mmCIF file with all atom_site columns, C-alpha atoms in Angstrom:
data_model
loop_
_atom_site.group_PDB
_atom_site.id
_atom_site.type_symbol
_atom_site.label_atom_id
_atom_site.label_alt_id
_atom_site.label_comp_id
_atom_site.label_asym_id
_atom_site.label_entity_id
_atom_site.label_seq_id
_atom_site.pdbx_PDB_ins_code
_atom_site.Cartn_x
_atom_site.Cartn_y
_atom_site.Cartn_z
_atom_site.occupancy
_atom_site.B_iso_or_equiv
_atom_site.pdbx_formal_charge
_atom_site.auth_seq_id
_atom_site.auth_comp_id
_atom_site.auth_asym_id
_atom_site.auth_atom_id
_atom_site.pdbx_PDB_model_num
ATOM 1   C CA . MET A 1 1   ? -116.085 37.184 11.341 1.00 0.00 ? 1   MET A CA 1
ATOM 2   C CA . SER A 1 2   ? -114.786 40.701 10.137 1.00 0.00 ? 2   SER A CA 1
ATOM 3   C CA . ARG A 1 3   ? -113.652 42.002 13.383 1.00 0.00 ? 3   ARG A CA 1
ATOM 4   C CA . LYS A 1 4   ? -111.775 38.520 13.846 1.00 0.00 ? 4   LYS A CA 1
ATOM 5   C CA . LEU A 1 5   ? -109.515 39.003 10.301 1.00 0.00 ? 5   LEU A CA 1
ATOM 6   C CA . PHE A 1 6   ? -109.121 42.487 11.077 1.00 0.00 ? 6   PHE A CA 1
ATOM 7   C CA . LEU A 1 7   ? -107.746 41.823 14.479 1.00 0.00 ? 7   LEU A CA 1
ATOM 8   C CA . LEU A 1 8   ? -106.103 38.579 12.754 1.00 0.00 ? 8   LEU A CA 1
ATOM 9   C CA . THR A 1 9   ? -104.896 41.210 10.056 1.00 0.00 ? 9   THR A CA 1
ATOM 10  C CA . LEU A 1 10  ? -103.357 43.734 12.708 1.00 0.00 ? 10  LEU A CA 1
ATOM 11  C CA . ILE A 1 11  ? -101.628 41.432 14.652 1.00 0.00 ? 11  ILE A CA 1
ATOM 12  C CA . PHE A 1 12  ? -99.817  40.256 11.692 1.00 0.00 ? 12  PHE A CA 1
ATOM 13  C CA . VAL A 1 13  ? -98.477  43.503 10.596 1.00 0.00 ? 13  VAL A CA 1
ATOM 14  C CA . LEU A 1 14  ? -97.545  44.464 13.977 1.00 0.00 ? 14  LEU A CA 1
ATOM 15  C CA . THR A 1 15  ? -95.389  41.281 14.412 1.00 0.00 ? 15  THR A CA 1
ATOM 16  C CA . THR A 1 16  ? -93.673  41.042 11.417 1.00 0.00 ? 16  THR A CA 1
ATOM 17  C CA . GLY A 1 17  ? -91.906  43.940 11.275 1.00 0.00 ? 17  GLY A CA 1
ATOM 18  C CA . PHE A 1 18  ? -93.704  45.864 8.387  1.00 0.00 ? 18  PHE A CA 1
ATOM 19  C CA . ILE A 1 19  ? -93.795  48.991 11.138 1.00 0.00 ? 19  ILE A CA 1
ATOM 20  C CA . LYS A 1 20  ? -90.251  50.616 12.102 1.00 0.00 ? 20  LYS A CA 1
ATOM 21  C CA . SER A 1 21  ? -89.381  52.590 15.175 1.00 0.00 ? 21  SER A CA 1
ATOM 22  C CA . LYS A 1 22  ? -88.125  56.229 14.208 1.00 0.00 ? 22  LYS A CA 1
ATOM 23  C CA . VAL A 1 23  ? -85.077  55.329 15.408 1.00 0.00 ? 23  VAL A CA 1
ATOM 24  C CA . GLU A 1 24  ? -84.683  52.004 13.249 1.00 0.00 ? 24  GLU A CA 1
ATOM 25  C CA . LYS A 1 25  ? -85.317  54.220 10.079 1.00 0.00 ? 25  LYS A CA 1
ATOM 26  C CA . CYS A 1 26  ? -82.630  56.539 10.986 1.00 0.00 ? 26  CYS A CA 1
ATOM 27  C CA . ALA A 1 27  ? -80.142  53.706 11.805 1.00 0.00 ? 27  ALA A CA 1
ATOM 28  C CA . ASP A 1 28  ? -81.086  52.259 8.267  1.00 0.00 ? 28  ASP A CA 1
ATOM 29  C CA . LYS A 1 29  ? -80.209  55.427 6.551  1.00 0.00 ? 29  LYS A CA 1
ATOM 30  C CA . LYS A 1 30  ? -76.998  55.777 8.637  1.00 0.00 ? 30  LYS A CA 1
ATOM 31  C CA . VAL A 1 31  ? -75.184  52.435 7.833  1.00 0.00 ? 31  VAL A CA 1
ATOM 32  C CA . TYR A 1 32  ? -72.915  51.777 5.332  1.00 0.00 ? 32  TYR A CA 1
ATOM 33  C CA . ILE A 1 33  ? -73.423  48.888 3.175  1.00 0.00 ? 33  ILE A CA 1
ATOM 34  C CA . ASP A 1 34  ? -69.754  48.293 2.360  1.00 0.00 ? 34  ASP A CA 1
ATOM 35  C CA . ASN A 1 35  ? -69.520  47.950 6.809  1.00 0.00 ? 35  ASN A CA 1
ATOM 36  C CA . ILE A 1 36  ? -72.827  45.020 6.028  1.00 0.00 ? 36  ILE A CA 1
ATOM 37  C CA . ILE A 1 37  ? -71.693  43.347 3.305  1.00 0.00 ? 37  ILE A CA 1
ATOM 38  C CA . TYR A 1 38  ? -68.294  43.257 2.977  1.00 0.00 ? 38  TYR A CA 1
ATOM 39  C CA . PRO A 1 39  ? -67.568  43.032 -0.637 1.00 0.00 ? 39  PRO A CA 1
ATOM 40  C CA . PHE A 1 40  ? -64.017  43.038 -0.412 1.00 0.00 ? 40  PHE A CA 1
ATOM 41  C CA . SER A 1 41  ? -61.932  40.437 -0.555 1.00 0.00 ? 41  SER A CA 1
ATOM 42  C CA . ILE A 1 42  ? -57.639  40.101 -0.153 1.00 0.00 ? 42  ILE A CA 1
ATOM 43  C CA . ILE A 1 43  ? -55.291  38.475 -2.082 1.00 0.00 ? 43  ILE A CA 1
ATOM 44  C CA . PHE A 1 44  ? -51.136  38.153 -1.538 1.00 0.00 ? 44  PHE A CA 1
ATOM 45  C CA . VAL A 1 45  ? -49.419  39.162 -4.950 1.00 0.00 ? 45  VAL A CA 1
ATOM 46  C CA . PRO A 1 46  ? -45.908  38.686 -5.326 1.00 0.00 ? 46  PRO A CA 1
ATOM 47  C CA . LYS A 1 47  ? -43.807  42.220 -5.857 1.00 0.00 ? 47  LYS A CA 1
ATOM 48  C CA . THR A 1 48  ? -42.148  43.296 -8.387 1.00 0.00 ? 48  THR A CA 1
ATOM 49  C CA . GLN A 1 49  ? -38.271  43.604 -8.258 1.00 0.00 ? 49  GLN A CA 1
ATOM 50  C CA . ASP A 1 50  ? -38.952  47.691 -9.202 1.00 0.00 ? 50  ASP A CA 1
ATOM 51  C CA . GLU A 1 51  ? -41.126  47.273 -5.914 1.00 0.00 ? 51  GLU A CA 1
ATOM 52  C CA . ILE A 1 52  ? -38.522  45.926 -3.611 1.00 0.00 ? 52  ILE A CA 1
ATOM 53  C CA . ASN A 1 53  ? -36.003  48.246 -5.075 1.00 0.00 ? 53  ASN A CA 1
ATOM 54  C CA . ARG A 1 54  ? -38.530  50.160 -3.624 1.00 0.00 ? 54  ARG A CA 1
ATOM 55  C CA . ASP A 1 55  ? -39.185  49.072 0.007  1.00 0.00 ? 55  ASP A CA 1
ATOM 56  C CA . LEU A 1 56  ? -35.581  48.431 0.748  1.00 0.00 ? 56  LEU A CA 1
ATOM 57  C CA . LEU A 1 57  ? -34.824  52.189 0.196  1.00 0.00 ? 57  LEU A CA 1
ATOM 58  C CA . GLU A 1 58  ? -37.682  52.805 2.299  1.00 0.00 ? 58  GLU A CA 1
ATOM 59  C CA . ILE A 1 59  ? -36.448  50.236 5.092  1.00 0.00 ? 59  ILE A CA 1
ATOM 60  C CA . GLU A 1 60  ? -33.467  52.464 5.296  1.00 0.00 ? 60  GLU A CA 1
ATOM 61  C CA . LYS A 1 61  ? -35.095  55.461 5.684  1.00 0.00 ? 61  LYS A CA 1
ATOM 62  C CA . ILE A 1 62  ? -36.794  54.533 8.815  1.00 0.00 ? 62  ILE A CA 1
ATOM 63  C CA . ASN A 1 63  ? -33.859  53.249 10.402 1.00 0.00 ? 63  ASN A CA 1
ATOM 64  C CA . LYS A 1 64  ? -32.329  56.386 9.622  1.00 0.00 ? 64  LYS A CA 1
ATOM 65  C CA . GLU A 1 65  ? -35.017  57.931 11.307 1.00 0.00 ? 65  GLU A CA 1
ATOM 66  C CA . LYS A 1 66  ? -34.845  55.868 14.723 1.00 0.00 ? 66  LYS A CA 1
ATOM 67  C CA . ILE A 1 67  ? -31.150  56.117 14.765 1.00 0.00 ? 67  ILE A CA 1
ATOM 68  C CA . LYS A 1 68  ? -32.071  60.437 14.314 1.00 0.00 ? 68  LYS A CA 1
ATOM 69  C CA . ARG A 1 69  ? -34.952  60.031 16.798 1.00 0.00 ? 69  ARG A CA 1
ATOM 70  C CA . ASN A 1 70  ? -32.506  57.942 19.809 1.00 0.00 ? 70  ASN A CA 1
ATOM 71  C CA . LYS A 1 71  ? -29.301  60.067 19.612 1.00 0.00 ? 71  LYS A CA 1
ATOM 72  C CA . GLU A 1 72  ? -31.765  63.359 19.980 1.00 0.00 ? 72  GLU A CA 1
ATOM 73  C CA . GLY A 1 73  ? -33.284  61.405 22.935 1.00 0.00 ? 73  GLY A CA 1
ATOM 74  C CA . LYS A 1 74  ? -36.868  61.064 21.550 1.00 0.00 ? 74  LYS A CA 1
ATOM 75  C CA . LYS A 1 75  ? -37.054  57.518 22.326 1.00 0.00 ? 75  LYS A CA 1
ATOM 76  C CA . SER A 1 76  ? -40.525  56.554 21.685 1.00 0.00 ? 76  SER A CA 1
ATOM 77  C CA . ALA A 1 77  ? -41.880  52.820 22.061 1.00 0.00 ? 77  ALA A CA 1
ATOM 78  C CA . LEU A 1 78  ? -44.740  53.171 20.347 1.00 0.00 ? 78  LEU A CA 1
ATOM 79  C CA . GLN A 1 79  ? -43.202  55.165 17.225 1.00 0.00 ? 79  GLN A CA 1
ATOM 80  C CA . ASP A 1 80  ? -40.911  52.302 17.364 1.00 0.00 ? 80  ASP A CA 1
ATOM 81  C CA . LYS A 1 81  ? -43.315  49.510 17.456 1.00 0.00 ? 81  LYS A CA 1
ATOM 82  C CA . LEU A 1 82  ? -45.145  51.269 14.493 1.00 0.00 ? 82  LEU A CA 1
ATOM 83  C CA . ASP A 1 83  ? -41.873  51.029 12.710 1.00 0.00 ? 83  ASP A CA 1
ATOM 84  C CA . GLY A 1 84  ? -41.273  47.650 13.404 1.00 0.00 ? 84  GLY A CA 1
ATOM 85  C CA . TYR A 1 85  ? -44.760  47.049 11.905 1.00 0.00 ? 85  TYR A CA 1
ATOM 86  C CA . LYS A 1 86  ? -43.641  48.980 8.510  1.00 0.00 ? 86  LYS A CA 1
ATOM 87  C CA . ILE A 1 87  ? -40.805  47.431 8.431  1.00 0.00 ? 87  ILE A CA 1
ATOM 88  C CA . ALA A 1 88  ? -42.029  44.020 8.404  1.00 0.00 ? 88  ALA A CA 1
ATOM 89  C CA . ASP A 1 89  ? -44.782  44.473 6.216  1.00 0.00 ? 89  ASP A CA 1
ATOM 90  C CA . LEU A 1 90  ? -41.967  46.531 3.321  1.00 0.00 ? 90  LEU A CA 1
ATOM 91  C CA . GLN A 1 91  ? -39.852  43.514 4.430  1.00 0.00 ? 91  GLN A CA 1
ATOM 92  C CA . SER A 1 92  ? -42.417  40.416 2.903  1.00 0.00 ? 92  SER A CA 1
ATOM 93  C CA . ILE A 1 93  ? -41.535  39.432 -0.866 1.00 0.00 ? 93  ILE A CA 1
ATOM 94  C CA . LYS A 1 94  ? -45.476  39.918 -1.175 1.00 0.00 ? 94  LYS A CA 1
ATOM 95  C CA . LYS A 1 95  ? -48.473  42.512 -1.090 1.00 0.00 ? 95  LYS A CA 1
ATOM 96  C CA . LYS A 1 96  ? -51.302  42.988 -0.501 1.00 0.00 ? 96  LYS A CA 1
ATOM 97  C CA . ASN A 1 97  ? -54.499  43.408 -3.220 1.00 0.00 ? 97  ASN A CA 1
ATOM 98  C CA . LEU A 1 98  ? -57.812  44.173 -2.170 1.00 0.00 ? 98  LEU A CA 1
ATOM 99  C CA . TYR A 1 99  ? -60.512  43.840 -4.974 1.00 0.00 ? 99  TYR A CA 1
ATOM 100 C CA . ARG A 1 100 ? -64.165  43.948 -5.038 1.00 0.00 ? 100 ARG A CA 1
ATOM 101 C CA . SER A 1 101 ? -65.549  40.323 -4.977 1.00 0.00 ? 101 SER A CA 1
ATOM 102 C CA . MET A 1 102 ? -68.870  41.319 -5.595 1.00 0.00 ? 102 MET A CA 1
ATOM 103 C CA . ASP A 1 103 ? -70.826  43.261 -8.326 1.00 0.00 ? 103 ASP A CA 1
ATOM 104 C CA . LEU A 1 104 ? -73.019  46.468 -7.155 1.00 0.00 ? 104 LEU A CA 1
ATOM 105 C CA . LYS A 1 105 ? -76.567  44.143 -7.681 1.00 0.00 ? 105 LYS A CA 1
ATOM 106 C CA . THR A 1 106 ? -75.936  41.195 -5.884 1.00 0.00 ? 106 THR A CA 1
ATOM 107 C CA . GLN A 1 107 ? -74.255  43.693 -2.896 1.00 0.00 ? 107 GLN A CA 1
ATOM 108 C CA . LYS A 1 108 ? -77.587  46.075 -3.244 1.00 0.00 ? 108 LYS A CA 1
ATOM 109 C CA . LYS A 1 109 ? -79.464  43.102 -2.973 1.00 0.00 ? 109 LYS A CA 1
ATOM 110 C CA . LYS A 1 110 ? -78.307  41.649 0.325  1.00 0.00 ? 110 LYS A CA 1
ATOM 111 C CA . PHE A 1 111 ? -78.599  45.220 1.724  1.00 0.00 ? 111 PHE A CA 1
ATOM 112 C CA . LYS A 1 112 ? -81.724  45.302 1.268  1.00 0.00 ? 112 LYS A CA 1
ATOM 113 C CA . LYS A 1 113 ? -82.338  41.795 2.500  1.00 0.00 ? 113 LYS A CA 1
ATOM 114 C CA . PHE A 1 114 ? -80.355  43.066 5.699  1.00 0.00 ? 114 PHE A CA 1
ATOM 115 C CA . ILE A 1 115 ? -82.529  46.320 6.339  1.00 0.00 ? 115 ILE A CA 1
ATOM 116 C CA . ASN A 1 116 ? -85.602  43.911 5.954  1.00 0.00 ? 116 ASN A CA 1
ATOM 117 C CA . LYS A 1 117 ? -84.731  41.796 8.868  1.00 0.00 ? 117 LYS A CA 1
ATOM 118 C CA . ASN A 1 118 ? -85.924  42.824 12.163 1.00 0.00 ? 118 ASN A CA 1
ATOM 119 C CA . GLU A 1 119 ? -84.240  44.854 14.628 1.00 0.00 ? 119 GLU A CA 1
ATOM 120 C CA . LYS A 1 120 ? -82.827  42.375 17.091 1.00 0.00 ? 120 LYS A CA 1
ATOM 121 C CA . THR A 1 121 ? -80.917  41.167 14.038 1.00 0.00 ? 121 THR A CA 1
ATOM 122 C CA . LYS A 1 122 ? -79.762  43.796 12.551 1.00 0.00 ? 122 LYS A CA 1
ATOM 123 C CA . LEU A 1 123 ? -78.227  44.856 16.124 1.00 0.00 ? 123 LEU A CA 1
ATOM 124 C CA . GLU A 1 124 ? -75.862  41.786 16.301 1.00 0.00 ? 124 GLU A CA 1
ATOM 125 C CA . ASN A 1 125 ? -73.846  43.485 13.159 1.00 0.00 ? 125 ASN A CA 1
ATOM 126 C CA . SER A 1 126 ? -71.582  45.826 15.375 1.00 0.00 ? 126 SER A CA 1
ATOM 127 C CA . TYR A 1 127 ? -71.428  49.111 13.060 1.00 0.00 ? 127 TYR A CA 1
ATOM 128 C CA . TYR A 1 128 ? -75.282  48.715 12.956 1.00 0.00 ? 128 TYR A CA 1
ATOM 129 C CA . GLU A 1 129 ? -75.072  48.887 16.542 1.00 0.00 ? 129 GLU A CA 1
ATOM 130 C CA . GLU A 1 130 ? -73.288  51.856 16.376 1.00 0.00 ? 130 GLU A CA 1
ATOM 131 C CA . SER A 1 131 ? -75.382  53.690 13.616 1.00 0.00 ? 131 SER A CA 1
ATOM 132 C CA . PHE A 1 132 ? -78.598  52.517 15.584 1.00 0.00 ? 132 PHE A CA 1
ATOM 133 C CA . LYS A 1 133 ? -76.788  54.502 19.594 1.00 0.00 ? 133 LYS A CA 1
ATOM 134 C CA . ILE A 1 134 ? -75.764  57.372 17.526 1.00 0.00 ? 134 ILE A CA 1
ATOM 135 C CA . CYS A 1 135 ? -80.102  57.926 16.272 1.00 0.00 ? 135 CYS A CA 1
ATOM 136 C CA . ILE A 1 136 ? -80.633  57.493 20.101 1.00 0.00 ? 136 ILE A CA 1
ATOM 137 C CA . LYS A 1 137 ? -78.064  60.382 21.190 1.00 0.00 ? 137 LYS A CA 1
ATOM 138 C CA . GLU A 1 138 ? -79.496  62.463 17.992 1.00 0.00 ? 138 GLU A CA 1
ATOM 139 C CA . LYS A 1 139 ? -83.076  61.854 19.661 1.00 0.00 ? 139 LYS A CA 1
ATOM 140 C CA . LYS A 1 140 ? -82.518  62.414 22.844 1.00 0.00 ? 140 LYS A CA 1
ATOM 141 C CA . VAL A 1 141 ? -80.708  66.083 21.547 1.00 0.00 ? 141 VAL A CA 1
ATOM 142 C CA . ASN A 1 142 ? -83.088  67.451 19.501 1.00 0.00 ? 142 ASN A CA 1
ATOM 143 C CA . PRO A 1 143 ? -86.456  65.287 19.591 1.00 0.00 ? 143 PRO A CA 1
ATOM 144 C CA . GLU A 1 144 ? -88.477  67.550 17.575 1.00 0.00 ? 144 GLU A CA 1
ATOM 145 C CA . LEU A 1 145 ? -86.293  67.617 14.725 1.00 0.00 ? 145 LEU A CA 1
ATOM 146 C CA . PHE A 1 146 ? -85.432  64.093 14.790 1.00 0.00 ? 146 PHE A CA 1
ATOM 147 C CA . ASN A 1 147 ? -89.600  63.398 15.245 1.00 0.00 ? 147 ASN A CA 1
ATOM 148 C CA . ALA A 1 148 ? -89.925  65.817 11.963 1.00 0.00 ? 148 ALA A CA 1
ATOM 149 C CA . LYS A 1 149 ? -86.750  64.075 10.010 1.00 0.00 ? 149 LYS A CA 1
ATOM 150 C CA . TYR A 1 150 ? -87.918  60.401 10.148 1.00 0.00 ? 150 TYR A CA 1
#
């Protein structure tokens, strides 16, 4: 009877994720909390008249630089495209306002819940997957140090 109980307990411990691999522990430490939980939100707020005037001056400055580049023969399609995006952003009458929509206590609670999930579920997150790959490379480069660390 005690043998069955021991065997069932052992199977339970091994299958429920209480024991993590060293690579998984490494990835858990390296992953950044804001990449997992997304505690930020964006709202659009109307610009003030002073901001609109500053943006118009900035647009004129970008256009002058563009004309100067074209006269010197340093045309760059990529730079022109980037300037176009910047001008379009400056011409809008609203600005993006990024704010933290989740308090730190809730954020840590959700992050801990994510870390306690199984490896397959965690690897669905691209940021976690990147940190996992970094840990695998770290283990291949110097396995003795990696084993000592984790």
